[in-house]
Short mmCIF file of C-alpha atoms and ligand atoms in Angstrom, two decimals:
data_model
loop_
_atom_site.label_atom_id
_atom_site.label_comp_id
_atom_site.label_asym_id
_atom_site.label_seq_id
_atom_site.Cartn_x
_atom_site.Cartn_y
_atom_site.Cartn_z
CA MET A 1100 38.88 -89.11 -13.65
CA ASN A 1101 38.00 -92.05 -11.07
CA THR A 1102 36.92 -91.07 -7.65
CA VAL A 1103 37.43 -94.04 -5.42
CA TYR A 1104 40.08 -95.03 -3.14
CA HIS A 1105 40.95 -98.69 -4.22
CA VAL A 1106 44.37 -99.50 -2.91
CA ASN A 1107 45.24 -103.11 -3.36
CA SER A 1108 42.21 -103.79 -5.58
CA ASN A 1109 43.12 -106.18 -8.46
CA LEU A 1110 40.92 -104.26 -10.60
CA SER A 1111 42.93 -101.19 -10.40
CA LYS A 1112 44.03 -99.75 -13.50
CA TYR A 1113 47.69 -98.52 -11.98
CA ASP A 1114 49.95 -100.63 -9.69
CA ALA A 1115 51.05 -97.09 -8.34
CA VAL A 1116 50.11 -93.52 -8.59
CA VAL A 1117 52.73 -90.80 -7.31
CA VAL A 1118 51.40 -87.36 -5.93
CA GLY A 1119 53.83 -84.71 -7.15
CA SER A 1120 56.54 -84.52 -9.83
CA GLY A 1121 59.63 -83.24 -7.51
CA PRO A 1122 62.93 -85.02 -7.97
CA ASN A 1123 61.65 -87.68 -5.56
CA GLY A 1124 58.25 -88.39 -6.83
CA LEU A 1125 59.86 -88.90 -10.35
CA ALA A 1126 62.72 -91.13 -9.06
CA ALA A 1127 60.27 -93.26 -7.20
CA ALA A 1128 57.96 -93.25 -10.46
CA ILE A 1129 60.88 -94.23 -12.71
CA ARG A 1130 62.08 -96.83 -10.07
CA LEU A 1131 58.95 -98.52 -10.05
CA ALA A 1132 58.59 -98.53 -13.93
CA LEU A 1133 61.67 -100.07 -14.19
CA GLU A 1134 60.24 -103.10 -12.46
CA GLY A 1135 57.36 -103.20 -15.16
CA LEU A 1136 54.99 -101.67 -13.01
CA LYS A 1137 52.01 -99.51 -14.46
CA VAL A 1138 52.69 -96.11 -12.96
CA LYS A 1139 50.95 -92.65 -13.15
CA VAL A 1140 52.33 -89.36 -11.72
CA VAL A 1141 49.76 -86.67 -10.80
CA GLU A 1142 51.13 -82.90 -10.20
CA ALA A 1143 49.38 -79.76 -9.20
CA SER A 1144 51.16 -77.26 -11.28
CA GLU A 1145 51.22 -76.97 -15.02
CA THR A 1146 54.58 -78.38 -15.56
CA VAL A 1147 56.58 -81.25 -14.01
CA GLY A 1148 59.67 -80.62 -11.80
CA GLY A 1149 58.62 -79.41 -8.22
CA GLY A 1150 62.02 -77.80 -6.90
CA MET A 1151 63.62 -78.12 -10.42
CA ARG A 1152 61.57 -75.57 -12.55
CA THR A 1153 63.38 -72.96 -14.79
CA LYS A 1154 60.91 -70.03 -15.67
CA GLU A 1155 60.89 -66.71 -17.25
CA LEU A 1156 60.27 -64.80 -13.97
CA ILE A 1157 60.88 -61.26 -15.04
CA SER A 1158 61.25 -61.05 -19.25
CA ALA A 1159 60.92 -63.41 -21.84
CA GLY A 1160 64.34 -64.87 -22.84
CA TYR A 1161 65.93 -64.65 -19.38
CA LYS A 1162 65.76 -67.94 -17.61
CA HIS A 1163 65.64 -68.39 -13.92
CA ASP A 1164 66.13 -71.29 -11.55
CA VAL A 1165 63.03 -70.82 -9.28
CA CYS A 1166 64.44 -72.91 -6.89
CA SER A 1167 67.34 -75.43 -7.04
CA ALA A 1168 70.28 -74.04 -9.00
CA ILE A 1169 73.41 -75.95 -8.26
CA HIS A 1170 73.56 -79.80 -8.28
CA PRO A 1171 76.27 -81.73 -6.22
CA LEU A 1172 73.72 -83.86 -4.85
CA ALA A 1173 72.06 -84.99 -7.97
CA VAL A 1174 75.56 -86.04 -9.68
CA SER A 1175 76.45 -87.70 -6.34
CA SER A 1176 73.06 -89.82 -6.03
CA PRO A 1177 73.79 -93.47 -6.51
CA PHE A 1178 70.27 -93.46 -8.42
CA LEU A 1179 70.43 -90.55 -10.84
CA LYS A 1180 73.83 -91.16 -11.92
CA LYS A 1181 72.70 -94.70 -13.37
CA LEU A 1182 69.84 -93.32 -15.16
CA PRO A 1183 70.21 -92.41 -19.10
CA LEU A 1184 69.15 -88.87 -18.41
CA SER A 1185 72.15 -87.40 -21.12
CA ASN A 1186 69.76 -89.37 -23.77
CA TYR A 1187 66.79 -87.07 -22.63
CA GLY A 1188 68.58 -83.72 -22.80
CA LEU A 1189 70.48 -83.42 -19.62
CA GLU A 1190 73.72 -81.63 -19.83
CA TRP A 1191 76.13 -80.62 -16.95
CA ILE A 1192 78.11 -77.45 -16.77
CA LYS A 1193 80.91 -77.50 -14.33
CA PRO A 1194 82.29 -74.04 -13.60
CA GLU A 1195 86.10 -73.91 -12.69
CA TYR A 1196 85.43 -73.29 -9.01
CA ALA A 1197 82.79 -74.85 -7.21
CA ALA A 1198 81.93 -72.28 -4.57
CA ALA A 1199 83.92 -68.87 -3.81
CA HIS A 1200 83.53 -67.11 -0.27
CA PRO A 1201 84.72 -63.78 -0.18
CA LEU A 1202 86.05 -61.91 2.77
CA ASP A 1203 86.19 -58.20 3.99
CA ASP A 1204 89.82 -57.90 3.16
CA GLY A 1205 89.20 -58.27 -0.45
CA GLU A 1206 90.30 -61.68 -1.04
CA ALA A 1207 88.24 -64.81 -1.18
CA ALA A 1208 88.42 -68.62 -0.21
CA PHE A 1209 87.75 -71.01 -2.91
CA LEU A 1210 86.41 -74.58 -3.39
CA SER A 1211 88.05 -75.59 -6.58
CA HIS A 1212 86.85 -78.58 -7.90
CA ASP A 1213 90.44 -79.86 -7.45
CA LEU A 1214 91.11 -80.86 -3.95
CA SER A 1215 94.85 -80.14 -4.25
CA GLU A 1216 94.17 -76.59 -5.50
CA THR A 1217 91.49 -75.81 -2.89
CA ALA A 1218 94.06 -77.15 -0.09
CA PHE A 1219 96.77 -74.90 -1.59
CA LEU A 1220 94.67 -71.91 -1.93
CA LEU A 1221 93.93 -72.05 1.84
CA GLY A 1222 97.69 -71.33 2.60
CA GLU A 1223 98.36 -72.31 6.37
CA ASP A 1224 95.18 -74.92 6.32
CA GLU A 1225 96.71 -76.69 3.36
CA GLU A 1226 97.41 -79.96 5.20
CA THR A 1227 94.36 -79.89 7.37
CA TYR A 1228 92.26 -79.42 4.46
CA LYS A 1229 93.90 -82.66 2.70
CA LYS A 1230 93.69 -84.45 5.95
CA LEU A 1231 90.09 -83.70 6.76
CA VAL A 1232 88.95 -84.31 3.05
CA SER A 1233 90.92 -86.74 1.15
CA PRO A 1234 89.60 -89.72 3.17
CA ILE A 1235 85.90 -88.77 2.56
CA VAL A 1236 86.93 -88.49 -1.45
CA ASN A 1237 88.57 -91.68 -1.77
CA LYS A 1238 85.67 -93.37 0.02
CA TRP A 1239 83.06 -91.48 -1.65
CA ASP A 1240 81.03 -94.30 -3.74
CA ASN A 1241 80.75 -96.13 -0.29
CA LEU A 1242 79.58 -93.08 1.75
CA THR A 1243 77.20 -92.02 -0.60
CA GLU A 1244 75.45 -95.51 -0.58
CA ASP A 1245 75.24 -95.54 3.06
CA PHE A 1246 74.53 -91.73 3.88
CA LEU A 1247 71.98 -91.52 1.10
CA GLY A 1248 69.34 -93.41 2.87
CA PRO A 1249 67.45 -94.52 5.70
CA LEU A 1250 69.27 -95.68 9.18
CA SER A 1251 70.14 -99.16 8.46
CA ILE A 1252 73.15 -101.72 8.67
CA PRO A 1253 75.67 -99.96 6.75
CA LYS A 1254 77.22 -101.75 3.73
CA HIS A 1255 80.53 -100.11 4.41
CA PRO A 1256 80.85 -99.70 8.28
CA LEU A 1257 84.30 -98.67 8.05
CA SER A 1258 84.16 -95.81 5.67
CA LEU A 1259 81.00 -94.73 7.54
CA ALA A 1260 82.65 -94.76 10.95
CA SER A 1261 85.66 -92.95 9.77
CA PHE A 1262 83.42 -90.39 8.33
CA GLY A 1263 80.65 -90.54 11.01
CA LEU A 1264 83.16 -89.39 13.77
CA LYS A 1265 83.92 -86.16 12.43
CA GLY A 1266 80.39 -85.67 10.76
CA LEU A 1267 78.73 -86.16 14.11
CA LEU A 1268 80.68 -82.95 15.43
CA PRO A 1269 78.87 -79.69 15.59
CA ALA A 1270 80.68 -77.53 12.53
CA SER A 1271 81.48 -75.04 15.43
CA LEU A 1272 83.79 -77.86 16.74
CA LEU A 1273 85.51 -79.21 13.71
CA LYS A 1274 86.30 -75.75 12.52
CA ARG A 1275 88.91 -75.29 15.14
CA LYS A 1276 91.22 -77.42 12.86
CA PHE A 1277 91.48 -74.79 10.85
CA LYS A 1278 93.93 -71.93 11.64
CA THR A 1279 93.03 -69.42 8.72
CA GLU A 1280 89.97 -67.02 8.61
CA LYS A 1281 89.59 -68.56 5.16
CA GLY A 1282 89.72 -71.97 6.12
CA GLN A 1283 86.93 -71.49 8.74
CA ALA A 1284 84.74 -69.24 6.67
CA LEU A 1285 84.65 -71.55 4.05
CA PHE A 1286 83.62 -74.46 6.15
CA ALA A 1287 80.80 -72.20 7.49
CA GLY A 1288 79.56 -71.62 4.08
CA MET A 1289 79.30 -75.61 3.62
CA ALA A 1290 77.91 -76.37 6.96
CA ALA A 1291 75.48 -73.60 6.81
CA HIS A 1292 73.55 -75.54 3.66
CA SER A 1293 71.94 -77.59 6.93
CA ILE A 1294 69.82 -74.65 7.84
CA LEU A 1295 70.74 -75.18 11.26
CA PRO A 1296 72.81 -73.25 13.89
CA LEU A 1297 76.04 -74.26 13.47
CA ASN A 1298 76.60 -75.78 17.01
CA SER A 1299 74.38 -78.35 16.31
CA VAL A 1300 75.10 -82.13 16.20
CA ALA A 1301 76.16 -83.34 12.80
CA THR A 1302 76.27 -80.03 11.03
CA SER A 1303 79.93 -81.03 10.13
CA ALA A 1304 78.62 -83.99 8.22
CA ILE A 1305 76.64 -81.59 6.07
CA GLY A 1306 79.84 -79.52 5.38
CA LEU A 1307 81.89 -82.38 4.65
CA VAL A 1308 79.22 -84.00 1.99
CA PHE A 1309 79.58 -80.79 0.11
CA TYR A 1310 83.42 -80.67 0.26
CA GLY A 1311 83.41 -84.20 -0.68
CA ALA A 1312 81.03 -83.70 -3.72
CA ALA A 1313 83.07 -80.96 -5.32
CA HIS A 1314 86.21 -83.26 -5.59
CA THR A 1315 84.08 -86.11 -7.15
CA GLY A 1316 81.27 -85.45 -9.38
CA GLY A 1317 81.43 -81.61 -8.75
CA TRP A 1318 79.03 -78.92 -8.27
CA PRO A 1319 77.40 -78.46 -11.92
CA LEU A 1320 74.56 -76.58 -13.08
CA PRO A 1321 72.34 -78.16 -16.00
CA LYS A 1322 72.63 -76.44 -19.27
CA GLY A 1323 69.29 -74.40 -19.97
CA GLY A 1324 68.42 -74.63 -16.28
CA SER A 1325 67.33 -77.31 -13.60
CA GLN A 1326 64.02 -77.41 -15.44
CA ASN A 1327 65.98 -79.89 -17.81
CA ILE A 1328 66.64 -82.36 -15.13
CA ALA A 1329 63.09 -82.76 -14.30
CA ASP A 1330 62.46 -82.98 -18.35
CA ALA A 1331 64.71 -85.46 -18.80
CA MET A 1332 63.57 -87.66 -15.78
CA ALA A 1333 60.21 -87.25 -17.17
CA GLY A 1334 60.89 -88.08 -20.66
CA TYR A 1335 62.77 -91.24 -19.45
CA PHE A 1336 59.77 -92.21 -17.36
CA LEU A 1337 57.42 -91.75 -20.36
CA SER A 1338 59.66 -94.11 -22.32
CA LEU A 1339 59.30 -96.73 -19.89
CA GLY A 1340 55.65 -96.48 -20.47
CA GLY A 1341 54.76 -94.24 -17.34
CA GLU A 1342 52.03 -91.34 -17.55
CA ILE A 1343 51.84 -88.02 -16.18
CA GLU A 1344 48.93 -85.76 -15.74
CA THR A 1345 49.94 -82.15 -14.70
CA SER A 1346 47.26 -79.44 -13.48
CA HIS A 1347 46.00 -82.31 -11.28
CA ARG A 1348 45.80 -81.01 -7.52
CA VAL A 1349 45.02 -83.79 -5.05
CA SER A 1350 42.74 -82.56 -1.96
CA SER A 1351 41.72 -86.03 -0.86
CA LEU A 1352 42.14 -89.37 -1.64
CA LYS A 1353 39.01 -89.41 -4.08
CA ASP A 1354 41.02 -87.10 -6.65
CA ILE A 1355 43.75 -89.92 -7.02
CA PRO A 1356 43.03 -92.58 -9.97
CA GLU A 1357 42.34 -96.20 -8.89
CA THR A 1358 45.49 -97.70 -7.96
CA LYS A 1359 47.19 -100.24 -5.72
CA THR A 1360 49.69 -98.12 -4.14
CA ILE A 1361 49.90 -94.28 -3.56
CA LEU A 1362 53.25 -92.60 -2.98
CA PHE A 1363 53.13 -88.85 -1.66
CA ASP A 1364 55.84 -86.73 -2.84
CA LEU A 1365 54.40 -84.35 -0.27
CA THR A 1366 55.20 -83.39 3.50
CA PRO A 1367 53.34 -84.54 6.74
CA LYS A 1368 51.11 -81.65 7.00
CA GLN A 1369 49.51 -82.35 3.26
CA VAL A 1370 49.24 -86.06 3.84
CA ILE A 1371 47.33 -85.44 7.08
CA ARG A 1372 44.91 -83.38 5.11
CA ILE A 1373 44.65 -85.72 2.19
CA ALA A 1374 44.63 -89.12 3.80
CA GLY A 1375 44.15 -87.97 7.51
CA ASP A 1376 40.88 -90.29 7.72
CA VAL A 1377 42.75 -93.48 6.72
CA LEU A 1378 45.73 -93.09 9.13
CA PRO A 1379 45.97 -94.75 12.42
CA PRO A 1380 45.40 -92.18 15.18
CA SER A 1381 48.50 -92.78 16.93
CA TYR A 1382 50.59 -92.43 13.51
CA LYS A 1383 48.51 -89.37 12.73
CA ASN A 1384 49.55 -87.86 16.23
CA LYS A 1385 53.15 -88.60 15.68
CA LEU A 1386 53.14 -87.06 12.07
CA SER A 1387 51.57 -83.90 13.51
CA THR A 1388 54.59 -83.48 15.71
CA PHE A 1389 57.08 -83.44 12.74
CA ARG A 1390 58.98 -80.00 12.84
CA TYR A 1391 59.39 -77.87 9.73
CA GLY A 1392 62.92 -75.99 9.32
CA SER A 1393 63.48 -72.10 8.73
CA GLY A 1394 62.44 -70.71 5.47
CA VAL A 1395 64.02 -69.00 2.55
CA PHE A 1396 63.71 -65.53 0.81
CA LYS A 1397 65.04 -65.06 -2.37
CA VAL A 1398 65.73 -62.54 -5.28
CA ASP A 1399 66.12 -63.17 -8.84
CA TYR A 1400 68.00 -60.55 -11.13
CA ILE A 1401 68.70 -59.41 -14.43
CA LEU A 1402 72.15 -57.58 -14.55
CA LYS A 1403 73.47 -55.50 -17.02
CA SER A 1404 76.91 -56.81 -16.71
CA PRO A 1405 78.37 -59.59 -14.22
CA VAL A 1406 78.67 -59.07 -10.42
CA PRO A 1407 81.80 -56.70 -9.76
CA TRP A 1408 83.31 -58.82 -7.04
CA ARG A 1409 86.29 -57.26 -5.39
CA ASP A 1410 88.12 -60.65 -5.91
CA GLU A 1411 87.49 -61.19 -9.56
CA ASN A 1412 88.25 -64.86 -9.41
CA CYS A 1413 84.84 -65.13 -7.79
CA LEU A 1414 83.52 -64.98 -11.51
CA LYS A 1415 85.29 -68.55 -11.80
CA ALA A 1416 82.56 -69.78 -9.63
CA GLY A 1417 79.25 -71.20 -10.01
CA THR A 1418 78.28 -70.57 -6.49
CA VAL A 1419 79.02 -67.72 -3.80
CA HIS A 1420 78.53 -67.80 -0.28
CA LEU A 1421 78.52 -64.42 1.58
CA GLY A 1422 78.28 -63.59 5.25
CA GLY A 1423 81.86 -63.08 6.16
CA LYS A 1424 83.71 -64.92 8.84
CA PHE A 1425 82.85 -68.10 10.59
CA GLU A 1426 81.53 -66.65 13.71
CA GLU A 1427 79.18 -64.14 11.62
CA ILE A 1428 77.58 -66.86 9.70
CA ALA A 1429 77.20 -69.02 13.05
CA GLU A 1430 75.57 -65.95 14.79
CA SER A 1431 73.04 -65.38 11.87
CA GLU A 1432 71.99 -69.10 11.41
CA LYS A 1433 71.54 -69.16 15.33
CA MET A 1434 69.23 -66.11 15.26
CA ILE A 1435 67.25 -67.34 12.61
CA SER A 1436 66.62 -70.92 14.32
CA GLU A 1437 65.43 -68.91 17.04
CA GLY A 1438 62.79 -67.29 15.00
CA ILE A 1439 64.83 -63.80 14.84
CA HIS A 1440 65.53 -62.13 11.17
CA SER A 1441 69.41 -61.29 10.82
CA ASP A 1442 70.41 -58.20 9.11
CA ASN A 1443 73.77 -59.89 8.18
CA PRO A 1444 72.69 -63.30 6.75
CA PHE A 1445 74.39 -66.05 4.99
CA VAL A 1446 73.44 -65.35 1.42
CA LEU A 1447 73.79 -68.07 -1.14
CA VAL A 1448 74.46 -66.77 -4.75
CA ALA A 1449 74.57 -68.47 -7.92
CA GLN A 1450 75.76 -67.00 -11.16
CA GLN A 1451 74.59 -69.57 -13.85
CA SER A 1452 74.48 -67.24 -16.97
CA LEU A 1453 78.58 -66.65 -16.63
CA PHE A 1454 78.82 -70.12 -17.67
CA ASP A 1455 75.80 -70.94 -19.67
CA LYS A 1456 74.87 -68.62 -22.47
CA THR A 1457 71.41 -70.21 -23.09
CA ARG A 1458 70.17 -68.51 -19.92
CA THR A 1459 70.04 -65.16 -21.34
CA PRO A 1460 70.14 -62.73 -24.40
CA GLU A 1461 72.98 -61.27 -25.54
CA ASP A 1462 75.65 -59.92 -22.97
CA LYS A 1463 72.85 -59.61 -20.08
CA HIS A 1464 73.07 -62.01 -17.11
CA THR A 1465 70.79 -63.31 -14.20
CA LEU A 1466 71.70 -63.82 -10.77
CA TRP A 1467 70.19 -66.17 -8.14
CA ALA A 1468 70.37 -65.33 -4.40
CA TYR A 1469 68.63 -66.46 -1.31
CA CYS A 1470 69.09 -66.01 2.52
CA HIS A 1471 67.68 -68.17 5.32
CA VAL A 1472 64.74 -66.35 7.55
CA PRO A 1473 62.47 -67.69 10.33
CA ASN A 1474 59.62 -70.09 8.98
CA GLY A 1475 56.60 -68.19 7.88
CA SER A 1476 58.56 -64.90 7.55
CA THR A 1477 56.89 -62.22 5.50
CA ARG A 1478 59.91 -59.59 5.79
CA ASP A 1479 60.97 -58.03 2.70
CA MET A 1480 64.90 -59.00 2.77
CA THR A 1481 65.60 -57.59 -0.70
CA GLU A 1482 67.63 -54.56 0.69
CA ILE A 1483 69.36 -56.74 3.27
CA ILE A 1484 70.35 -59.36 0.34
CA GLU A 1485 71.53 -56.60 -2.03
CA ASN A 1486 73.60 -54.98 0.94
CA GLN A 1487 75.49 -58.20 1.71
CA ILE A 1488 76.29 -58.38 -2.12
CA GLU A 1489 77.38 -54.85 -2.25
CA ARG A 1490 79.57 -55.39 0.61
CA PHE A 1491 81.89 -57.77 -1.32
CA ALA A 1492 81.28 -56.47 -4.85
CA PRO A 1493 81.10 -52.75 -4.35
CA GLY A 1494 79.00 -51.08 -7.27
CA PHE A 1495 76.64 -54.32 -7.52
CA LYS A 1496 73.23 -52.29 -6.97
CA ASP A 1497 74.55 -50.22 -10.21
CA VAL A 1498 74.45 -53.25 -12.36
CA ILE A 1499 70.87 -54.46 -11.41
CA GLU A 1500 68.48 -54.10 -14.34
CA SER A 1501 65.44 -55.88 -12.48
CA ARG A 1502 64.52 -58.02 -9.60
CA PHE A 1503 61.80 -60.61 -8.93
CA ALA A 1504 61.71 -61.54 -5.00
CA MET A 1505 59.81 -64.58 -3.29
CA ASN A 1506 59.25 -64.54 0.51
CA THR A 1507 58.21 -67.86 2.43
CA ALA A 1508 54.30 -67.31 1.61
CA ASP A 1509 55.23 -66.93 -2.04
CA PHE A 1510 56.93 -70.03 -1.81
CA GLU A 1511 54.47 -72.17 -0.15
CA ASN A 1512 51.88 -70.61 -2.73
CA TYR A 1513 54.33 -71.81 -5.50
CA ASN A 1514 54.71 -75.24 -3.92
CA GLU A 1515 52.76 -76.64 -1.30
CA ASN A 1516 55.55 -78.61 0.01
CA TYR A 1517 57.50 -75.45 1.04
CA ILE A 1518 55.69 -75.08 4.34
CA GLY A 1519 56.40 -71.75 5.78
CA GLY A 1520 59.30 -71.46 3.27
CA ASP A 1521 61.01 -74.50 4.57
CA ILE A 1522 62.84 -76.09 1.43
CA ASN A 1523 63.86 -79.17 2.93
CA GLY A 1524 60.66 -80.93 3.50
CA GLY A 1525 61.28 -80.48 7.42
CA ARG A 1526 63.93 -79.61 9.83
CA GLN A 1527 67.07 -81.66 9.27
CA ASP A 1528 68.50 -82.02 12.64
CA ILE A 1529 69.99 -84.98 14.13
CA THR A 1530 66.65 -86.18 15.33
CA GLN A 1531 65.04 -85.74 12.07
CA LEU A 1532 67.42 -86.58 9.73
CA PHE A 1533 67.23 -90.48 9.25
CA SER A 1534 64.05 -90.85 11.18
CA ARG A 1535 61.85 -88.62 9.26
CA PRO A 1536 58.93 -88.25 9.04
CA VAL A 1537 58.55 -90.70 11.87
CA SER A 1538 61.07 -93.14 13.54
CA PHE A 1539 60.03 -96.37 12.05
CA ILE A 1540 62.85 -98.92 10.50
CA ASP A 1541 60.86 -98.53 7.15
CA PRO A 1542 59.98 -94.58 7.07
CA TYR A 1543 58.68 -94.44 3.83
CA ASN A 1544 55.57 -96.90 4.66
CA ILE A 1545 52.70 -95.19 6.07
CA PRO A 1546 50.62 -97.75 8.37
CA ALA A 1547 47.50 -97.58 6.05
CA LYS A 1548 47.03 -99.99 3.04
CA GLY A 1549 48.91 -99.05 0.25
CA LEU A 1550 50.23 -95.74 1.36
CA TYR A 1551 53.84 -94.33 1.02
CA PHE A 1552 55.79 -91.23 1.63
CA CYS A 1553 58.47 -90.54 -1.07
CA SER A 1554 59.37 -86.92 -0.64
CA SER A 1555 62.36 -85.14 1.33
CA SER A 1556 60.24 -85.53 4.34
CA THR A 1557 61.89 -88.92 4.41
CA PRO A 1558 65.74 -90.19 4.52
CA PRO A 1559 67.95 -89.06 3.26
CA GLY A 1560 66.21 -85.43 3.29
CA GLY A 1561 66.17 -82.12 1.05
CA GLY A 1562 68.29 -81.59 -1.99
CA VAL A 1563 67.89 -83.02 -5.68
CA HIS A 1564 69.37 -86.32 -5.47
CA GLY A 1565 66.06 -88.68 -5.94
CA MET A 1566 67.20 -91.12 -3.28
CA CYS A 1567 63.95 -90.23 -1.04
CA GLY A 1568 62.09 -91.64 -4.05
CA PHE A 1569 64.27 -94.62 -4.48
CA HIS A 1570 64.00 -95.87 -1.25
CA ALA A 1571 60.22 -95.42 -1.05
CA ALA A 1572 60.00 -97.35 -4.16
CA ASN A 1573 62.28 -100.01 -3.07
CA SER A 1574 59.87 -100.30 0.02
CA VAL A 1575 56.80 -100.61 -2.32
CA LEU A 1576 58.21 -103.08 -4.41
CA LYS A 1577 58.91 -105.32 -1.37
CA ASN A 1578 55.83 -104.61 0.85
CA GLU A 1579 53.21 -104.63 -1.83
CA PHE A 1580 54.45 -106.40 -4.87
CA GLY A 1581 56.51 -108.96 -2.81
CA ARG A 1582 59.60 -108.38 -5.01
CA SER A 1583 62.99 -108.63 -2.89
CA LYS A 1584 66.11 -107.38 -4.25
CA SER A 1585 66.86 -110.83 -5.86
CA ASP A 1586 63.92 -110.29 -8.01
CA TRP A 1587 64.85 -106.76 -9.15
CA ASN A 1588 65.52 -105.84 -12.76
CA PHE A 1589 67.54 -102.88 -11.73
CA ASN A 1590 70.14 -102.50 -8.92
CA LEU A 1591 72.51 -100.08 -7.91
C1 LIG B 686 65.16 -71.50 -3.35
C2 LIG B 686 65.37 -72.85 -3.36
C3 LIG B 686 66.98 -73.22 -3.61
C4 LIG B 686 67.15 -74.47 -3.73
N1 LIG B 686 68.47 -74.71 -4.21
C5 LIG B 686 68.90 -76.43 -4.21
C6 LIG B 686 70.10 -76.53 -4.97
O1 LIG B 686 70.75 -75.61 -5.47
N2 LIG B 686 70.51 -77.64 -5.06
C7 LIG B 686 69.63 -78.69 -4.51
O2 LIG B 686 69.83 -79.80 -4.59
N3 LIG B 686 68.29 -78.43 -3.97
C8 LIG B 686 67.97 -77.34 -3.74
N4 LIG B 686 66.81 -76.97 -3.25
C9 LIG B 686 66.02 -77.83 -2.67
C10 LIG B 686 65.25 -78.96 -3.43
O3 LIG B 686 64.69 -78.19 -4.56
C11 LIG B 686 64.46 -79.53 -2.83
O4 LIG B 686 64.95 -80.34 -1.70
C12 LIG B 686 63.95 -80.89 -3.52
O5 LIG B 686 63.22 -80.10 -4.78
C13 LIG B 686 62.72 -81.62 -3.03
O6 LIG B 686 62.11 -82.71 -3.81
P1 LIG B 686 60.68 -83.36 -3.49
O7 LIG B 686 60.44 -84.24 -4.63
O8 LIG B 686 60.77 -84.18 -2.33
O9 LIG B 686 59.52 -82.17 -3.43
P2 LIG B 686 59.30 -81.02 -4.28
O10 LIG B 686 60.51 -80.67 -5.43
O11 LIG B 686 58.66 -79.96 -3.56
O12 LIG B 686 58.25 -81.59 -5.38
C14 LIG B 686 56.78 -81.68 -4.86
C15 LIG B 686 55.83 -81.56 -5.78
O13 LIG B 686 54.41 -82.18 -5.40
C16 LIG B 686 53.48 -81.01 -5.90
N5 LIG B 686 52.59 -81.09 -5.09
C17 LIG B 686 52.44 -80.38 -3.99
N6 LIG B 686 51.18 -80.61 -3.69
C18 LIG B 686 50.05 -81.21 -4.34
C19 LIG B 686 49.11 -81.67 -4.48
N7 LIG B 686 48.20 -81.52 -3.38
N8 LIG B 686 48.48 -82.47 -5.59
C20 LIG B 686 49.38 -82.61 -6.65
N9 LIG B 686 50.74 -82.40 -6.55
C21 LIG B 686 51.39 -81.67 -5.44
C22 LIG B 686 54.33 -79.77 -6.32
O14 LIG B 686 53.99 -79.12 -7.13
C23 LIG B 686 55.65 -80.15 -6.67
O15 LIG B 686 55.90 -80.30 -8.05
C24 LIG B 686 66.25 -75.71 -3.43
C25 LIG B 686 65.04 -75.19 -2.92
C26 LIG B 686 64.79 -73.69 -3.22
C27 LIG B 686 63.12 -73.47 -2.61
#
């Protein structure tokens, strides 16, 4: 292995080395390889994937998604959807319902992949749902192009403006449009994906994006597990001439092979540790003020039979949102952002084995469930998560065969990017959503020769969509290789 930091040297073996093989690292690597550059990915773990790994966490034959499970953002990603990933084994499965949100009266609200059905099932809120969500669905391609990137002059200003006015509202204000408990609760579950208090500016945008995604690409899961997205991306990258080295942890610039440019699929804290010596002090200071978000506590289960939901239609949904009414979810998210644990948290559940028989042997099932907790929490939330599931599925505890829990420290040990259990590479409030990790016009470009960020600590932030990597690679092409858009082989 070479031990010299040789950015911009013409003698370098590689045009670019990407540190980290999460969705953004792999997306950046593919993007650069598509332009004929010589690219290598180095990854600390034994396998590629970052937040897209699937493992036998409990027993042989039972596949659990360690991190991401459900992929509305991947199938909406302008970059990922242009890649031939199905040729590399990626197959999507779309459950009948994207999400279910059971309530205490025994009924549930449903987000169907069909907009009219979703609206119809909301009863009195049918017209409100249609009025709010139809314009988003109609302009979806324009919106995702503008929304999934850094702050810049929008390509589709009218589409963005009509979305932006509603999206900027706190979810706690936009929810007033819904009259029914179901309508309000369903929206709370969508907006709570922001991992922010629901009275924060722009939490409506997150909720509306998840609604829009359901009625366009859907909320699918990959056959065999999220690892198959990673494996398909890695397979495609290798076919373009790329190289991947796993079990290669980078702790300083000296651990990186000779290269003209380096892209970090890492968060600011790690980049300061690895490259702090070559960063201008003012930039390093700005990076050190980057704020991380709340953490997660997760439990994976093997079940003897499916979850006995009180409303059996919940078995038609890939995702189930638990936490009851809008006000309850708002209260728990507020507490968590203030550093207080909630005994009544919002719990996200995925039931992949109901739709994908490759996940378990025979007629057994898996379940994936996590809740939000304060950053750095060490509290065991297993019982609290199980109580929340039992509340809407009496008898759930009786069908548990075994479980595997991870607190925030376990997550950070598993993947160094999950600082304090933060799964989004930094808090995603309005001040850090588009201007992460610092407010530069080109936030990917680190002001030190040849260094770039490409992780979810850059716009558009967390989730499996690869758009951070895509934009970072475009910045590299322009700034380091003088290739403007008109010279590109690949375009969206
Ligand atoms: C429990 C959980 C549930 C989630 N659910 C979903 C979901 O359903 N849908 C969704 O879209 N998103 C989900 N996410 C979020 C999603 O996984 C992340 O936002 C996404 O993976 C971030 O991608 P990334 O490429 O920026 O970084 P990561 O995926 O974190 O990848 C970073 C990579 O860098 C490697 N690395 C770190 N340090 C070093 C080093 N020093 N040297 C070399 N390599 C290093 C890591 O091992 C890792 O492979 C979930 C995350 C978690 C934890």
